[in-house]
Coordinates of C-alpha atoms and ligand atoms in Angstrom, one line a residue:
X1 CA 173.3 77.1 72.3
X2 CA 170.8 77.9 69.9
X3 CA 167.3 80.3 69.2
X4 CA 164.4 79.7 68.1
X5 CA 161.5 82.7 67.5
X6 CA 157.7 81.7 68.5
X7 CA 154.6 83.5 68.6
X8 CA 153.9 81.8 71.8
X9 CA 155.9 79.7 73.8
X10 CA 154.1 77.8 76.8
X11 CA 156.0 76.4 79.8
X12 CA 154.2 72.8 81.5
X13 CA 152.9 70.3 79.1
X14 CA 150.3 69.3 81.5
X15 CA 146.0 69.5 80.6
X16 CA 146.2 73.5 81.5
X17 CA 149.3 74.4 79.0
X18 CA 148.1 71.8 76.5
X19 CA 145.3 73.3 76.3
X20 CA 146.3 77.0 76.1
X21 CA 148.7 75.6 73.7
X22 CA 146.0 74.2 71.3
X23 CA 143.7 77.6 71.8
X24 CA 147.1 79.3 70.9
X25 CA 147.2 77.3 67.6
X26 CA 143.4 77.8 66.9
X27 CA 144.1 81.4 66.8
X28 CA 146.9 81.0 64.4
X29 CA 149.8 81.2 66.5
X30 CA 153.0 79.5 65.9
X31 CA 153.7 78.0 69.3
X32 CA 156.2 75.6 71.0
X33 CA 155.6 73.5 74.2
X34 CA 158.7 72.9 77.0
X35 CA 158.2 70.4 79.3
X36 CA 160.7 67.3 80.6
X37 CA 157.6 65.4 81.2
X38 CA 155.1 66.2 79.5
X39 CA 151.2 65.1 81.2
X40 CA 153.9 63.3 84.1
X41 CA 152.6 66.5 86.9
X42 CA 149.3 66.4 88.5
X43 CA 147.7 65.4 85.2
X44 CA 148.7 62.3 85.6
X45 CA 147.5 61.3 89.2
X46 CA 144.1 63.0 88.7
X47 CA 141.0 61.1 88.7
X48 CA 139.0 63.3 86.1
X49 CA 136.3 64.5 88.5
X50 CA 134.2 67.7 87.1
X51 CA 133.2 68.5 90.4
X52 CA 132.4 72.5 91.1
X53 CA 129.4 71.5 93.4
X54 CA 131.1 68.5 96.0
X55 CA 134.2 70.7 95.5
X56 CA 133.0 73.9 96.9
X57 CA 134.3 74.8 100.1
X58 CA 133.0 77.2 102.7
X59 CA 134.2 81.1 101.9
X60 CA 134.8 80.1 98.5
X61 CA 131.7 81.1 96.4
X62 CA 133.6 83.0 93.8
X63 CA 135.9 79.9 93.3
X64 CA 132.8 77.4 93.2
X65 CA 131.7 79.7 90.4
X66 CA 134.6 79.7 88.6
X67 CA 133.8 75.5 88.5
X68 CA 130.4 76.1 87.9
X69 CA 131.1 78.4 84.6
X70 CA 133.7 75.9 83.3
X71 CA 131.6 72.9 84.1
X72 CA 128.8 74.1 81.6
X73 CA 132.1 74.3 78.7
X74 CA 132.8 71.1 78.8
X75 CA 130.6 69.4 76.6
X76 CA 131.5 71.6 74.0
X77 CA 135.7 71.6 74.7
X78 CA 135.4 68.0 74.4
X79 CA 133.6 68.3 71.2
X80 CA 135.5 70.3 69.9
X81 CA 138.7 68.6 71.7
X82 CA 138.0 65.0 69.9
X83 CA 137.4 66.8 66.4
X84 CA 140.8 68.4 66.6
X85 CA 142.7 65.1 67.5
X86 CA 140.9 63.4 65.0
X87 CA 139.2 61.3 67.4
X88 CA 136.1 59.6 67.3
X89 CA 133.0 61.3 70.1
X90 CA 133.3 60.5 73.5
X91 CA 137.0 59.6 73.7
X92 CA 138.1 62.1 75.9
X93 CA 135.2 60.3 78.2
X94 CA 133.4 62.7 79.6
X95 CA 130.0 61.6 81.2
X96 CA 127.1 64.2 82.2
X97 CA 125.7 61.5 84.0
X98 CA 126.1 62.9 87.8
X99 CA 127.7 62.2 91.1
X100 CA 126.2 60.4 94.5
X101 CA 127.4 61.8 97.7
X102 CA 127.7 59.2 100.6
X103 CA 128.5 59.2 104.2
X104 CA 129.2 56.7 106.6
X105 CA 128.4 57.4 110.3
X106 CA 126.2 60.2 111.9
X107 CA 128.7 62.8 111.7
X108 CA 129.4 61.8 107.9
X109 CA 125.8 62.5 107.6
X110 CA 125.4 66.0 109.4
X111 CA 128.6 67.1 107.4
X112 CA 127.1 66.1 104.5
X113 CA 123.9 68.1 105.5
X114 CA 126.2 71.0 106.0
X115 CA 127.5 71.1 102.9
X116 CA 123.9 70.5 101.3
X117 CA 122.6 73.4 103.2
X118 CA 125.8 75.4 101.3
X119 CA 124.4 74.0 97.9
X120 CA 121.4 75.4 98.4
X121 CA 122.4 79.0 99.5
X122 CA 124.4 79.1 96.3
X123 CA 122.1 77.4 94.4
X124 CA 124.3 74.5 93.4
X125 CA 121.4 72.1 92.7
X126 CA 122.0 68.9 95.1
X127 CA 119.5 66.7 97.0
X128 CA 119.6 64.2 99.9
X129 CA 118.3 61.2 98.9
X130 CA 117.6 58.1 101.1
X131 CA 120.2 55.0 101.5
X132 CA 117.8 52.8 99.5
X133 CA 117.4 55.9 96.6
X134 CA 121.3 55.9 96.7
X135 CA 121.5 51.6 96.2
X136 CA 118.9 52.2 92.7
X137 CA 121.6 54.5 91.2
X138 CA 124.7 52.7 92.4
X139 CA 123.6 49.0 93.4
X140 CA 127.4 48.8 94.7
X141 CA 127.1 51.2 97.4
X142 CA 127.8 49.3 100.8
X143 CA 125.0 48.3 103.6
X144 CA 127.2 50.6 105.7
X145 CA 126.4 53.8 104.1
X146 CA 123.9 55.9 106.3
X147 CA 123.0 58.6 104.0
X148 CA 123.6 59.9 100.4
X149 CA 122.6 63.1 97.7
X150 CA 122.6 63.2 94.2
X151 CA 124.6 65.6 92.4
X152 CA 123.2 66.2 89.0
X153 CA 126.1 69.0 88.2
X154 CA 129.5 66.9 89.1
X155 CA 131.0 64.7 86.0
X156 CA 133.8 63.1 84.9
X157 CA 136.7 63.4 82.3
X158 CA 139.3 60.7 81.4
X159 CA 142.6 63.4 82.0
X160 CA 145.2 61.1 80.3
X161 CA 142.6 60.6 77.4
X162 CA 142.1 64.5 77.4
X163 CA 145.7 64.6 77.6
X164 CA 146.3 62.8 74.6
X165 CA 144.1 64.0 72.5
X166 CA 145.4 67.6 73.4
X167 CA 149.0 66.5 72.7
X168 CA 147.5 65.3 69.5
X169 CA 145.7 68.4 68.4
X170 CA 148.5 70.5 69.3
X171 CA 150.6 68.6 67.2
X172 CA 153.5 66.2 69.4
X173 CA 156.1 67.5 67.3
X174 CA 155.8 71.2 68.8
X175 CA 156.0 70.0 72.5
X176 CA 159.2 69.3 73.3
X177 CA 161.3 67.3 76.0
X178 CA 163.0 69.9 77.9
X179 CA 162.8 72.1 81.2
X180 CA 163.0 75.6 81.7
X181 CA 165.6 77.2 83.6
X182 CA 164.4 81.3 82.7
X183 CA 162.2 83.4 81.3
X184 CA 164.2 85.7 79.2
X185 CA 163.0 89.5 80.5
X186 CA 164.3 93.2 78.2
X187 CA 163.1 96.5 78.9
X188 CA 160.0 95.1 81.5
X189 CA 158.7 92.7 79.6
X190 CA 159.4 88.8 78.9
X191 CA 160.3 87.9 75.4
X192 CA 161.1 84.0 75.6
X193 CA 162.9 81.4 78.0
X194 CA 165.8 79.4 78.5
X195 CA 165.9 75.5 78.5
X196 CA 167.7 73.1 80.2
X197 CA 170.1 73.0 77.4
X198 CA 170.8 76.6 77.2
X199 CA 168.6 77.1 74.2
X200 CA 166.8 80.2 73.5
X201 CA 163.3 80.2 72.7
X202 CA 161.9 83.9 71.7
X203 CA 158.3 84.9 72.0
X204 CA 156.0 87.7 71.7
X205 CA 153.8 86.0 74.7
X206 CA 154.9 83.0 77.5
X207 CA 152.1 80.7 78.9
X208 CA 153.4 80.1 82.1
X209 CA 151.6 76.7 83.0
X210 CA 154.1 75.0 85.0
X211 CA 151.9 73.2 88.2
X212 CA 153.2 73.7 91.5
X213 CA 156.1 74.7 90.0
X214 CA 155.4 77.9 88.0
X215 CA 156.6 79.9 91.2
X216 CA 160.2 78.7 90.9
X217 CA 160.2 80.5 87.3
X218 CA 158.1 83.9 88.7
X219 CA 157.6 84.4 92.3
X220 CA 154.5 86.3 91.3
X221 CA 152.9 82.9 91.0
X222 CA 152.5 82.0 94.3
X223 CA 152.0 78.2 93.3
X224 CA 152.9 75.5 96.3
X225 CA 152.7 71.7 96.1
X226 CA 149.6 70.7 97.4
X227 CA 150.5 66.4 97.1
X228 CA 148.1 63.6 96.6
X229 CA 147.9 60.0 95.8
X230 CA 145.5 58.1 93.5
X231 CA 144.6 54.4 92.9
X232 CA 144.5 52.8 90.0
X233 CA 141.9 49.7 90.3
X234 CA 141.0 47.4 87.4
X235 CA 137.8 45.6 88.3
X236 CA 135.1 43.4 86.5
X237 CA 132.5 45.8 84.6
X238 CA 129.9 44.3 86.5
X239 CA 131.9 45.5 90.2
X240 CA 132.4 48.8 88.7
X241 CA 130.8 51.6 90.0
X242 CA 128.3 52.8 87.3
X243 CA 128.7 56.3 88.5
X244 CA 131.4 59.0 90.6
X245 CA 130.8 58.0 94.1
X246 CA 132.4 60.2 96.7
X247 CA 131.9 60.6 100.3
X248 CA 133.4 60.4 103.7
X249 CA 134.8 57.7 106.0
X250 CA 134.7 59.1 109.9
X251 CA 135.4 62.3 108.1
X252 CA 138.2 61.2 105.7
X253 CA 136.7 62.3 101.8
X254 CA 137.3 59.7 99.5
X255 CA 136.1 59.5 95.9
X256 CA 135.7 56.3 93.3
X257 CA 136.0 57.5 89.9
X258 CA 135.0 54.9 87.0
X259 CA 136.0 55.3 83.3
X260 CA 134.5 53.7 80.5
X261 CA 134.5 49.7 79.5
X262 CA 137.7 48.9 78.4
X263 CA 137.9 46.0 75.4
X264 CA 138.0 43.3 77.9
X265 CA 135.5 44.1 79.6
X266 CA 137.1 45.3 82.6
X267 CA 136.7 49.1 83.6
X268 CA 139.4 51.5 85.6
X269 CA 138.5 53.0 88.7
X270 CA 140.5 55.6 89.9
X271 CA 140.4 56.2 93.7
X272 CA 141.3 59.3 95.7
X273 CA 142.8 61.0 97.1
X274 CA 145.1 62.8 99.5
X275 CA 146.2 65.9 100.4
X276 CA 148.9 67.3 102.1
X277 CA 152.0 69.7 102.3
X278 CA 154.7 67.7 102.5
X279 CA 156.6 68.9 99.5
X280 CA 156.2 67.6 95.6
X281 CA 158.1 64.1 96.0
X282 CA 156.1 61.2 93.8
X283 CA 156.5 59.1 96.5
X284 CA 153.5 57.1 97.5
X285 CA 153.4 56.4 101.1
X286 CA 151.9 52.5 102.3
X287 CA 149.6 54.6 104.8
X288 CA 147.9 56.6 102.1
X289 CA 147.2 53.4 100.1
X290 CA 145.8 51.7 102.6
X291 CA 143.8 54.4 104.0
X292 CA 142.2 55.1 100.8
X293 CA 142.0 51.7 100.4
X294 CA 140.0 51.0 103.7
X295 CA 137.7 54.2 103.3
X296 CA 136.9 52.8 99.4
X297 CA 136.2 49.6 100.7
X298 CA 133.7 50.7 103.3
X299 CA 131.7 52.6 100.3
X300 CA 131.8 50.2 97.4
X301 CA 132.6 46.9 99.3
X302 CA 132.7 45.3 95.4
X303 CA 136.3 47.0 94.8
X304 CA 137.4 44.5 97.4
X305 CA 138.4 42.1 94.1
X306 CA 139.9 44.8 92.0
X307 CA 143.4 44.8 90.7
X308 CA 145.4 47.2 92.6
X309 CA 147.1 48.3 88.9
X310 CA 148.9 51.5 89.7
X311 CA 149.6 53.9 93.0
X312 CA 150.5 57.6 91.8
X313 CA 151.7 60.9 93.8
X314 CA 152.5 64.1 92.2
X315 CA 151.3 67.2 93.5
X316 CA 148.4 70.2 92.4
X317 CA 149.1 73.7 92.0
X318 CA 147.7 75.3 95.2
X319 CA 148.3 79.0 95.7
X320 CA 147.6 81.5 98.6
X321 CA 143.1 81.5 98.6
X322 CA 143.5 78.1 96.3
X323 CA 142.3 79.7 93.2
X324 CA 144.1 79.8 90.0
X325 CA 145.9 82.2 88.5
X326 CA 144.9 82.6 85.0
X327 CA 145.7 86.2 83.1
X328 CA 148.4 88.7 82.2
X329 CA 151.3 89.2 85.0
X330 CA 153.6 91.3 83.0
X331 CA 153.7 92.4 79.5
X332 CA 154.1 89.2 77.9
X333 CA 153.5 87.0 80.4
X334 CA 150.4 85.3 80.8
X335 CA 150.1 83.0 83.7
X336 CA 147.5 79.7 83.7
X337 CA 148.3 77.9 86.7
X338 CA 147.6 77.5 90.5
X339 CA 144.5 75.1 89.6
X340 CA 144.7 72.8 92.8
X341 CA 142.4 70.4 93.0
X342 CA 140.3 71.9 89.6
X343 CA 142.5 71.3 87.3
X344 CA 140.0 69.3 84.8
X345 CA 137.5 70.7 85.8
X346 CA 138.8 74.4 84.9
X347 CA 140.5 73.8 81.2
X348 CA 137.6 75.0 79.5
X349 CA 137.6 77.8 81.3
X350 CA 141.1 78.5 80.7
X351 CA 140.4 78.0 77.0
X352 CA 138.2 80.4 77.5
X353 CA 140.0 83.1 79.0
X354 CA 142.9 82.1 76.5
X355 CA 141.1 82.6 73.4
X356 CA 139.8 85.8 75.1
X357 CA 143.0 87.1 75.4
X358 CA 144.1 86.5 72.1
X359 CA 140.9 87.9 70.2
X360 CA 138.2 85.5 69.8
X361 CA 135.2 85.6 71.4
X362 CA 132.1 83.7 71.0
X363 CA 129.3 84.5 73.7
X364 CA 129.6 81.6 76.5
X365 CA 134.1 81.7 76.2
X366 CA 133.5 85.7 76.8
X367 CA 131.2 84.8 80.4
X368 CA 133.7 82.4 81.2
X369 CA 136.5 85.0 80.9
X370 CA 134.8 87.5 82.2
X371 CA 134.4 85.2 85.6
X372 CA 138.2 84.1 85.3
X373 CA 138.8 88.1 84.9
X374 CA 137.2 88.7 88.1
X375 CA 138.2 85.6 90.1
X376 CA 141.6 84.5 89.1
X377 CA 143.5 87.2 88.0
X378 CA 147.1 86.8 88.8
X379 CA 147.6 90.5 89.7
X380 CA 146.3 90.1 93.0
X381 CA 149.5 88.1 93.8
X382 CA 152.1 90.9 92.1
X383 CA 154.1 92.8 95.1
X384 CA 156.0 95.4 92.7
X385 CA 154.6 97.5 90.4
X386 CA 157.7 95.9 87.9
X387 CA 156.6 92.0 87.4
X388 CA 160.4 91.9 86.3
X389 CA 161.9 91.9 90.2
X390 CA 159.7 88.9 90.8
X391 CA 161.4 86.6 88.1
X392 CA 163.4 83.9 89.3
X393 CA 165.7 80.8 87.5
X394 CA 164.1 77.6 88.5
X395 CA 167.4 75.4 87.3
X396 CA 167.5 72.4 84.9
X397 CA 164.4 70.3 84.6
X398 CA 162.5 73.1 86.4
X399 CA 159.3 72.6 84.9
X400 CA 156.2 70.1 86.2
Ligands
LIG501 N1 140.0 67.0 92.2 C1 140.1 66.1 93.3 C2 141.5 66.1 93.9 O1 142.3 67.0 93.6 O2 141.7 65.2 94.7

């Protein structure tokens, strides 16, 4: 058994700790990574949508402008993302270029309305657009769809791109293979954790990013698995979607997410997804494929000649009122997890709220800090006034 002394040690190598990882080393930290797997949680089943406006839910205002803050980061996290991996622009594949909302039968349609009418209250920018207006932007869109909106604010990201290039600015080297079974705790504060392997690893701050399972290491983060399954479809450029198309089937939502060309001309088009408590298993169930594949179908009938070329299920980090958790917890401690289905979508705002609380502060990181202050703070979540009863040993491999 040996130890190690950081400046920062983040647990979960997934697009959240990455990240906070490489805003750690932007600030000059030394900092080390621990994660069996790393990018293998929910990183690797998600889709890459940038979604705060067809991703707001009823109740949840503060939470859609958490998305909406973030959103408006991105262009220049990826920028800045692609310069530190040494990466040439656009390879993280982020595309401004919007979203269309469909829906298939009348009650698709007055759902959609609904949720419309909620854009417009919040000021989300949306408009419903006829099914012919909807065929000009996305000639794919099926003769089955009975109304659409345009989305000017929802994009896309390639996650396992972003994921790469993150692991690559952080430096691969400092993430390394291994769960967490503790954090280490003296006097009230945390000073480091304990691997799988029994080795020590000191620090004067831990980034606890570990998905759905950051609550087995602190039972202040109330984190749950929230599971769902993507699709992996490899289709002809020209049977692509050009754009995110998302919508619902008899009120099942379903999204098609396309990524840019590959070399041979073919493009990826990640489908999703489902949702459900069943526990974090990576099973994929047959009825979840062919569900998704049946709602797709009805939307973009083209997919019908894709290659099926992967099924994935790993679970989101949902917590308690599904917002994240993303601030101190204890002295020492600083918590960036419980993203659920934002993930992607809210890593600039993490890095925001990361370099914030190490120091930097340019003017749009400090507004999105300021909103992750308000709206994510994990201390709404802490039952004792000494963060210390609520730690917890999550066992070998404990990390996600
Ligand atoms: N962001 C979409 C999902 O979690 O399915």
């Amino acid at each position: 058994m040996s130890a190690s002394t950081h400046d920062v040690v983040v647990v979960g190598a997934g697009i959240v700790g990455l990240t906070a990882a490489w805003r750690a080393r932007c600030a000059g930290a030394d900092v080390v990574v621990l994660d069996p797997a790393p990018g293998d949680g929910a990183t690797h089943a998600a889709a890459g949508m940038l979604a705060p406006v067809m991703e707001a839910g009823f109740g949840e205002e503060a939470h859609a402008r958490l998305g909406t803050a973030s959103v408006a980061l991105w262009p220049a996290y990826a920028r800045e993302l692609e310069a530190a991996a040494g990466l040439a622009s656009g390879a993280v594949g982020l595309d401004t270029s919007g979203t269309l909302a469909v829906a298939y039968d009348a009650d698709d349609r007055a759902a959609l309305r609904r949720m419309l009418d909620l854009h417009a209250r919040w000021g989300l920018g949306s408009a419903e657009i006829g099914a012919d207006e909807a065929r000009r932007r996305e000639p794919g869109v099926g003769p089955r769809v009975t109304g659409a909106a345009w989305v000017p604010g929802d994009h896309r990201a390639d996650p396992r791109a972003v994921h790469a290039a993150l692991t690559a600015a952080v430096g691969p080297e400092r993430v390394v293979r291994r769960g967490v079974a503790s954090l280490c705790w003296s006097g009230g504060r945390v000073t480091g954790a304990v691997d799988d392997r029994g080795d020590t690893h000191r620090a004067g701050t831990v980034v606890l990013a570990a998905g759905h399972a950051s609550g087995l290491l602190f039972a202040g983060a109330r984190t749950r698995p929230v599971t769902g399954t993507t699709l992996r479809l490899l289709v002809d450029a020209d049977r692509a979607p050009r754009v995110v198309v998302r919508g619902a089937v008899q009120g099942r939502p379903v999204y098609a997410v396309p990524h840019p060309p590959r070399p041979d001309g073919s493009r990826e088009v990640v489908v999703g997804a489902t949702s459900d408590e069943r526990g974090a298993d990576h099973l994929t169930r047959a009825g979840d494929v062919y569900a998704l594949l049946r709602d797709v179908r009805v939307l973009l009938p083209g997919l019908d000649e894709a290659v099926l070329a992967e099924t994935t299920t790993r679970a989101r980090p949902g917590t308690p009122d599904n917002a994240p958790l993303i601030g101190w917890a204890a002295e020492g401690l600083y918590l960036a997890t419980g993203h659920h289905r934002n993930g992607i979508l809210l890593a600039p705002l993490t890095a925001a709220a990361v370099d914030h609380a190490l120091g930097a502060r340019d003017a749009p990181s400090v507004a999105a800090a300021e909103a992750a202050a308000r709206h994510a703070d994990p201390l709404r979540y802490l039952t004792s006034a000494h963060p210390a009863d609520q730690t917890v040993g999550a066992g070998p491999g404990g990390t996600a």
